[in-house]
PDB file of C-alpha atoms in Angstrom:
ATOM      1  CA  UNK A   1       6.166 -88.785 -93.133  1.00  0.00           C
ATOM      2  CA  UNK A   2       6.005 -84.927 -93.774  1.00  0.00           C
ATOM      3  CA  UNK A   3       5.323 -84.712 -90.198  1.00  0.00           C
ATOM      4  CA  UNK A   4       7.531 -86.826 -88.712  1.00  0.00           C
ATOM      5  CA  UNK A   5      10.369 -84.721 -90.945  1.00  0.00           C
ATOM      6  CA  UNK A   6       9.322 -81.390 -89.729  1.00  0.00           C
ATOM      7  CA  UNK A   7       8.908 -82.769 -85.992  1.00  0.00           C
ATOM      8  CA  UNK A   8      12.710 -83.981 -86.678  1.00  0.00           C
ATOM      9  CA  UNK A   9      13.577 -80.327 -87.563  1.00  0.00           C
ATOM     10  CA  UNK A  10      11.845 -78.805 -84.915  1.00  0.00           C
ATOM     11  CA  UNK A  11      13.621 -80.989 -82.199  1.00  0.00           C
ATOM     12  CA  UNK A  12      17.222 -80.601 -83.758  1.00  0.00           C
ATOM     13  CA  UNK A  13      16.376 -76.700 -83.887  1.00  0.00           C
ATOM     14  CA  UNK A  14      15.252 -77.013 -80.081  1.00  0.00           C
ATOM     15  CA  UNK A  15      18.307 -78.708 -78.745  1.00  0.00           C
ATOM     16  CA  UNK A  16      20.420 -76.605 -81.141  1.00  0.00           C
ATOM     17  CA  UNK A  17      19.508 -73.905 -79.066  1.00  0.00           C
ATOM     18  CA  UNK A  18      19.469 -75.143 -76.195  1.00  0.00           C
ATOM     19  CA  UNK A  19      23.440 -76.737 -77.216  1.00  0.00           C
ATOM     20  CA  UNK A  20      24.282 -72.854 -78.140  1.00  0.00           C
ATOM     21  CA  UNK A  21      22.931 -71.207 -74.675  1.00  0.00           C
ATOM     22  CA  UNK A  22      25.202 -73.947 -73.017  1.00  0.00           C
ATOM     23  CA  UNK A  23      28.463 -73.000 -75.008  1.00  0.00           C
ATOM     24  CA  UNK A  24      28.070 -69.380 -74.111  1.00  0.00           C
ATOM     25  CA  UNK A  25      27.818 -70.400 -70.579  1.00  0.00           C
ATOM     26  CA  UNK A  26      31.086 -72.421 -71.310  1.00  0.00           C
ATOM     27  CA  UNK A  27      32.384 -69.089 -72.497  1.00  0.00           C
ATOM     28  CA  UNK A  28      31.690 -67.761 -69.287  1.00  0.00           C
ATOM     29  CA  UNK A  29      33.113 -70.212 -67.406  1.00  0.00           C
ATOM     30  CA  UNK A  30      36.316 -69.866 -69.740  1.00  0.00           C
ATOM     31  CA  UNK A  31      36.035 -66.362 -68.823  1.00  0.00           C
ATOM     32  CA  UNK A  32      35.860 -66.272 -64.954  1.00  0.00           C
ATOM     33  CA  UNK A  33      38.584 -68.587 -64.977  1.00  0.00           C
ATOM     34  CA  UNK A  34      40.714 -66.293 -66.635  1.00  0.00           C
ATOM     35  CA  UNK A  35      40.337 -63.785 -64.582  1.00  0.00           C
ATOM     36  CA  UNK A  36      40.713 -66.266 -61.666  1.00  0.00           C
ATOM     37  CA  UNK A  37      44.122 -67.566 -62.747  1.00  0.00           C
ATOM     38  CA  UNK A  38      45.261 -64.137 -64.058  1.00  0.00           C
ATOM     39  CA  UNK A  39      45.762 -62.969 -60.837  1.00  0.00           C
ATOM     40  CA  UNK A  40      48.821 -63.912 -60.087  1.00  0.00           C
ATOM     41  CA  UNK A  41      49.482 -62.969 -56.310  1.00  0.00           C
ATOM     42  CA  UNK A  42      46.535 -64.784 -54.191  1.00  0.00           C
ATOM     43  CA  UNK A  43      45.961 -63.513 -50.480  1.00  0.00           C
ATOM     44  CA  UNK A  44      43.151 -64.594 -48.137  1.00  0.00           C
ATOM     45  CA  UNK A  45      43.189 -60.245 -47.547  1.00  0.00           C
ATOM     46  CA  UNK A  46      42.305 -60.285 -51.138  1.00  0.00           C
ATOM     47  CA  UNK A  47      38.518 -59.934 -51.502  1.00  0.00           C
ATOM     48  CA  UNK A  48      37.712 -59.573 -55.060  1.00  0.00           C
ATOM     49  CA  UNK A  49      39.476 -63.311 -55.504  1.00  0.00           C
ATOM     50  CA  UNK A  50      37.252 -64.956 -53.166  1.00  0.00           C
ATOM     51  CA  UNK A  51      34.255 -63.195 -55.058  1.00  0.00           C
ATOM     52  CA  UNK A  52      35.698 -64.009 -58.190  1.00  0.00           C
ATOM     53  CA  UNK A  53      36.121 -67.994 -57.114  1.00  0.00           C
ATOM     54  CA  UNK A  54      33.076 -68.027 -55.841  1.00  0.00           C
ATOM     55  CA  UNK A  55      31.704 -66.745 -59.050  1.00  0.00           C
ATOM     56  CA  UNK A  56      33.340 -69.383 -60.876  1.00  0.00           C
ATOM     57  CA  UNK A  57      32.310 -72.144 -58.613  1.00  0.00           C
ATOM     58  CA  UNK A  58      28.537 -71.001 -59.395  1.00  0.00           C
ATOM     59  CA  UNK A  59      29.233 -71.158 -63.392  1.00  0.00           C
ATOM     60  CA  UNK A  60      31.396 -74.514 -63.153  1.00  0.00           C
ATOM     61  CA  UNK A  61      28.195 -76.027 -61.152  1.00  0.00           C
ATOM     62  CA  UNK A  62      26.147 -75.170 -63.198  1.00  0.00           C
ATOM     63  CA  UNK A  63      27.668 -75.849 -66.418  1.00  0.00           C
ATOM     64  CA  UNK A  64      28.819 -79.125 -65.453  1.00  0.00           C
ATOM     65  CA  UNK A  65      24.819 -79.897 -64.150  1.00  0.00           C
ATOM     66  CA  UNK A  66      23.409 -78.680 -67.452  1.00  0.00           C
ATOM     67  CA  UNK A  67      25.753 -80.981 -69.051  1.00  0.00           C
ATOM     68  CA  UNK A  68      24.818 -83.961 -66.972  1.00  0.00           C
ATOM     69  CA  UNK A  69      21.181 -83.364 -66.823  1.00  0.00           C
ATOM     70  CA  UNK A  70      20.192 -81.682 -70.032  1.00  0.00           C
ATOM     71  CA  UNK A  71      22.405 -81.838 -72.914  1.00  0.00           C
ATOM     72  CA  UNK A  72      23.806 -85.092 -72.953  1.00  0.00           C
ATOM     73  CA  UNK A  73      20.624 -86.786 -72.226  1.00  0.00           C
ATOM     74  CA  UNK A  74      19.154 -84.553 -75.184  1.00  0.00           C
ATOM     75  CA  UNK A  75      21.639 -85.762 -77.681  1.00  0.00           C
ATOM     76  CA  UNK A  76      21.494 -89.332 -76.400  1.00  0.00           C
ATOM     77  CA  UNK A  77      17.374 -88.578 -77.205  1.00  0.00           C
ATOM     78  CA  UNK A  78      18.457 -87.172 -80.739  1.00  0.00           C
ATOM     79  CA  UNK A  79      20.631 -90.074 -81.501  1.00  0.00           C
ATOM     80  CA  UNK A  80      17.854 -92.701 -81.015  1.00  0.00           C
ATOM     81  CA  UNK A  81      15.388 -90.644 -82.852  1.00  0.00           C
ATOM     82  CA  UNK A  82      17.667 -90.079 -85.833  1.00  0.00           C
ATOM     83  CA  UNK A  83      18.222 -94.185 -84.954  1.00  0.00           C
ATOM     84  CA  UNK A  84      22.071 -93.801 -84.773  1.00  0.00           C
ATOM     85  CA  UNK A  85      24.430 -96.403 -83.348  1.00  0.00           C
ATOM     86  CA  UNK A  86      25.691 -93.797 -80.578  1.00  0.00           C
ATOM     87  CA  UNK A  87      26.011 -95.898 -77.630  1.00  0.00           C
ATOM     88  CA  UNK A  88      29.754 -97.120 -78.125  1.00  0.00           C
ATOM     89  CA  UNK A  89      30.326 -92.700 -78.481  1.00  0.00           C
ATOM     90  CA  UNK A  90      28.518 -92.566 -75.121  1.00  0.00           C
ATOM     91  CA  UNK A  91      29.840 -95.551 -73.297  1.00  0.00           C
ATOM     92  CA  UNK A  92      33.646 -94.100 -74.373  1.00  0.00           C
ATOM     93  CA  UNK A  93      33.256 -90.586 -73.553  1.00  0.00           C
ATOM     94  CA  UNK A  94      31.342 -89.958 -70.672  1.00  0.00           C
ATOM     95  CA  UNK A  95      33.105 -91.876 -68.292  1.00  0.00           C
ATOM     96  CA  UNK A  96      36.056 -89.148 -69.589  1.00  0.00           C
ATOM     97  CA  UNK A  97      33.841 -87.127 -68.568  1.00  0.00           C
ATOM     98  CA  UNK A  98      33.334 -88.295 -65.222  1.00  0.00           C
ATOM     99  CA  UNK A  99      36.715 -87.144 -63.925  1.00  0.00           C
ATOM    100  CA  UNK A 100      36.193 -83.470 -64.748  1.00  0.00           C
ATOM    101  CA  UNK A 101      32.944 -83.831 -63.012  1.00  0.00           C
ATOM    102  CA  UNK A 102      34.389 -85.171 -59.964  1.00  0.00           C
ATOM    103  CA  UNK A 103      36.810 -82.881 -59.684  1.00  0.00           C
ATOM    104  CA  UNK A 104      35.080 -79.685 -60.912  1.00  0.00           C
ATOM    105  CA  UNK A 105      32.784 -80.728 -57.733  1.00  0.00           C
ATOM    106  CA  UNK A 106      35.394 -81.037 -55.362  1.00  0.00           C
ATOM    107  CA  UNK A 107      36.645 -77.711 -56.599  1.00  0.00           C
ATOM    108  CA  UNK A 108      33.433 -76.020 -55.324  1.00  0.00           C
ATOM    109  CA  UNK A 109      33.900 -78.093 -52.068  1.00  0.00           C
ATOM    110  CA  UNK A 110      36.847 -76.348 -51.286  1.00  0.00           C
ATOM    111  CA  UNK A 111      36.367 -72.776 -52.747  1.00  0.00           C
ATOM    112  CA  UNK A 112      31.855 -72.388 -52.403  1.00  0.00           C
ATOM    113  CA  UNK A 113      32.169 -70.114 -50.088  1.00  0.00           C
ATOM    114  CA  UNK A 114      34.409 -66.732 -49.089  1.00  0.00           C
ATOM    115  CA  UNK A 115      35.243 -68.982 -45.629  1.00  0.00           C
ATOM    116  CA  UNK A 116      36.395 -71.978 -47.329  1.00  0.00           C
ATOM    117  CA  UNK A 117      38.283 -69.485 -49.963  1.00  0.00           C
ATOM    118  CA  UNK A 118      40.259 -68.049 -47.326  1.00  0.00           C
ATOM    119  CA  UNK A 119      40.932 -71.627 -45.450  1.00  0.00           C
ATOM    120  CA  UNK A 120      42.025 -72.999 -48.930  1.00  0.00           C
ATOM    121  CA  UNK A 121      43.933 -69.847 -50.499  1.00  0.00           C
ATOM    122  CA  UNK A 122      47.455 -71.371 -50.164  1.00  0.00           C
ATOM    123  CA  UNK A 123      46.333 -74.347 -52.529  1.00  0.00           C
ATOM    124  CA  UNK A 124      44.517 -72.107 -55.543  1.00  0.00           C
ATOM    125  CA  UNK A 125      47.024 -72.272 -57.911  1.00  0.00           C
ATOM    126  CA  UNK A 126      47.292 -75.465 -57.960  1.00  0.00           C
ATOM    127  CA  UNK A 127      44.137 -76.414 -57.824  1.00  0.00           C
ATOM    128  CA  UNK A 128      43.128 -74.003 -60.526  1.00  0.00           C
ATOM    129  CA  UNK A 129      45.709 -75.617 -62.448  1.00  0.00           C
ATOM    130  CA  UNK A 130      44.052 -79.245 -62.059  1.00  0.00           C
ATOM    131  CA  UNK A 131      40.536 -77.566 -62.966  1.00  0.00           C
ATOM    132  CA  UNK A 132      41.635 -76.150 -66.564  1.00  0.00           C
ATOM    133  CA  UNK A 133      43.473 -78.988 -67.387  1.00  0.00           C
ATOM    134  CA  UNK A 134      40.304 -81.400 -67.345  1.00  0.00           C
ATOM    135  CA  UNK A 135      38.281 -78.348 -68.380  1.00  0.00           C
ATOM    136  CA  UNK A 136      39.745 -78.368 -71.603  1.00  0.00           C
ATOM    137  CA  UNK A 137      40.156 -82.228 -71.993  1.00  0.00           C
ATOM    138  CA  UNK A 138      35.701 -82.452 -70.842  1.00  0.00           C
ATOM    139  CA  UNK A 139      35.247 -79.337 -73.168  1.00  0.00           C
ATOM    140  CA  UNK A 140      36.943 -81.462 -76.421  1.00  0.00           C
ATOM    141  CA  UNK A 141      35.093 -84.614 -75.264  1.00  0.00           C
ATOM    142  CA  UNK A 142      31.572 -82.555 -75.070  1.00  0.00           C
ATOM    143  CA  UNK A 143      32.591 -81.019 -78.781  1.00  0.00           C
ATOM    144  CA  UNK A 144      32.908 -84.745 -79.730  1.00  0.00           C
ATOM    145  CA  UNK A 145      29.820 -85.868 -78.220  1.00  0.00           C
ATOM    146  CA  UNK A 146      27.886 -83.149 -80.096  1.00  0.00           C
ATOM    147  CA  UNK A 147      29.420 -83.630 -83.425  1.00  0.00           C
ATOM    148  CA  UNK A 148      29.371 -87.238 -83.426  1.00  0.00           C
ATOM    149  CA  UNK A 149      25.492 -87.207 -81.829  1.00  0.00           C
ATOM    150  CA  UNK A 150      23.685 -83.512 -83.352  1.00  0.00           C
ATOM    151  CA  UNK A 151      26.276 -81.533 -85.610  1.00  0.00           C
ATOM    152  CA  UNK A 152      25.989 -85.050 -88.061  1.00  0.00           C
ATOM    153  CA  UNK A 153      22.221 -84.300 -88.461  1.00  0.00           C
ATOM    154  CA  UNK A 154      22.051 -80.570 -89.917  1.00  0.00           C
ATOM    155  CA  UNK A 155      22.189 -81.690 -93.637  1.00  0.00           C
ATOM    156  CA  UNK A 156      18.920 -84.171 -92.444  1.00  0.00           C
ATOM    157  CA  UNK A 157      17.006 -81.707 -91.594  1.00  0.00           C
ATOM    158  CA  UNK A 158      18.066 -79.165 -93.434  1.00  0.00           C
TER     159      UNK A 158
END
């Protein structure tokens, strides 16, 4: 039983880390965006924006990946270790999810690369628009699926 708690602890301390590395990417999304959509004039002429999108494709990709393919399988792992009931959480957020996904992906469709930048430069703003908008809706819905399936644990295995 002793070992089974201190396995518990070790694996909550794991993906905690693993949960905090993936914010501060998020904060480095946030960031690059910023910059993206604080530039207010937007000309194909205009290297550094291209550089800068590009940038930010790279980070939304992958963020958005890590989140697919890492974390939320880790705190879906969690959850049935801790033996939660977390699959009505899952089955109701990730699907929310979903959208941002899709359209985080077609954002890097359209802006990957300095060509496509160029090609696409008259649609930015609105498209930048789109992104943060379900940005922010996926980053509350990944705040709930980590309070609701690791934050609830810390007192456990404390």
């Amino acid at each position: 039983m002793l070992t089974e708690a201190r396995n518990h602890t070790e694996q909550w301390g794991n993906i905690d880390r693993m949960i905090s590395r993936w914010l501060k990417e998020r904060q480095e999304l946030i960031v690059l965006y910023c910059k993206v959509d604080g530039l207010k004039q937007f000309s194909s002429k205009d290297t550094p924006i291209s550089i800068r999108v590009q940038a930010l494709c790279d980070v939304l990709i992958d963020y958005v990946s890590a989140g697919h393919f890492e974390i939320y399988q880790m705190l879906m792992k969690e959850a049935e270790q801790f033996k939660d009931d977390y699959q009505n959480t899952i089955d109701r957020i990730l699907p929310l999810i979903q959208h941002s996904t899709e359209l985080a992906l077609d954002f890097n469709d359209q802006y990957s690369s300095a060509e496509l930048c160029d090609s696409n430069m008259d649609k930015l703003a609105r498209d930048l628009n789109q992104l943060g908008e379900k940005m922010v809706e996926r980053f509350d819905l990944e705040d709930k699926l980590i309070n609701s399936l690791h934050t609830c644990h810390r007192d456990m295995v404390a």
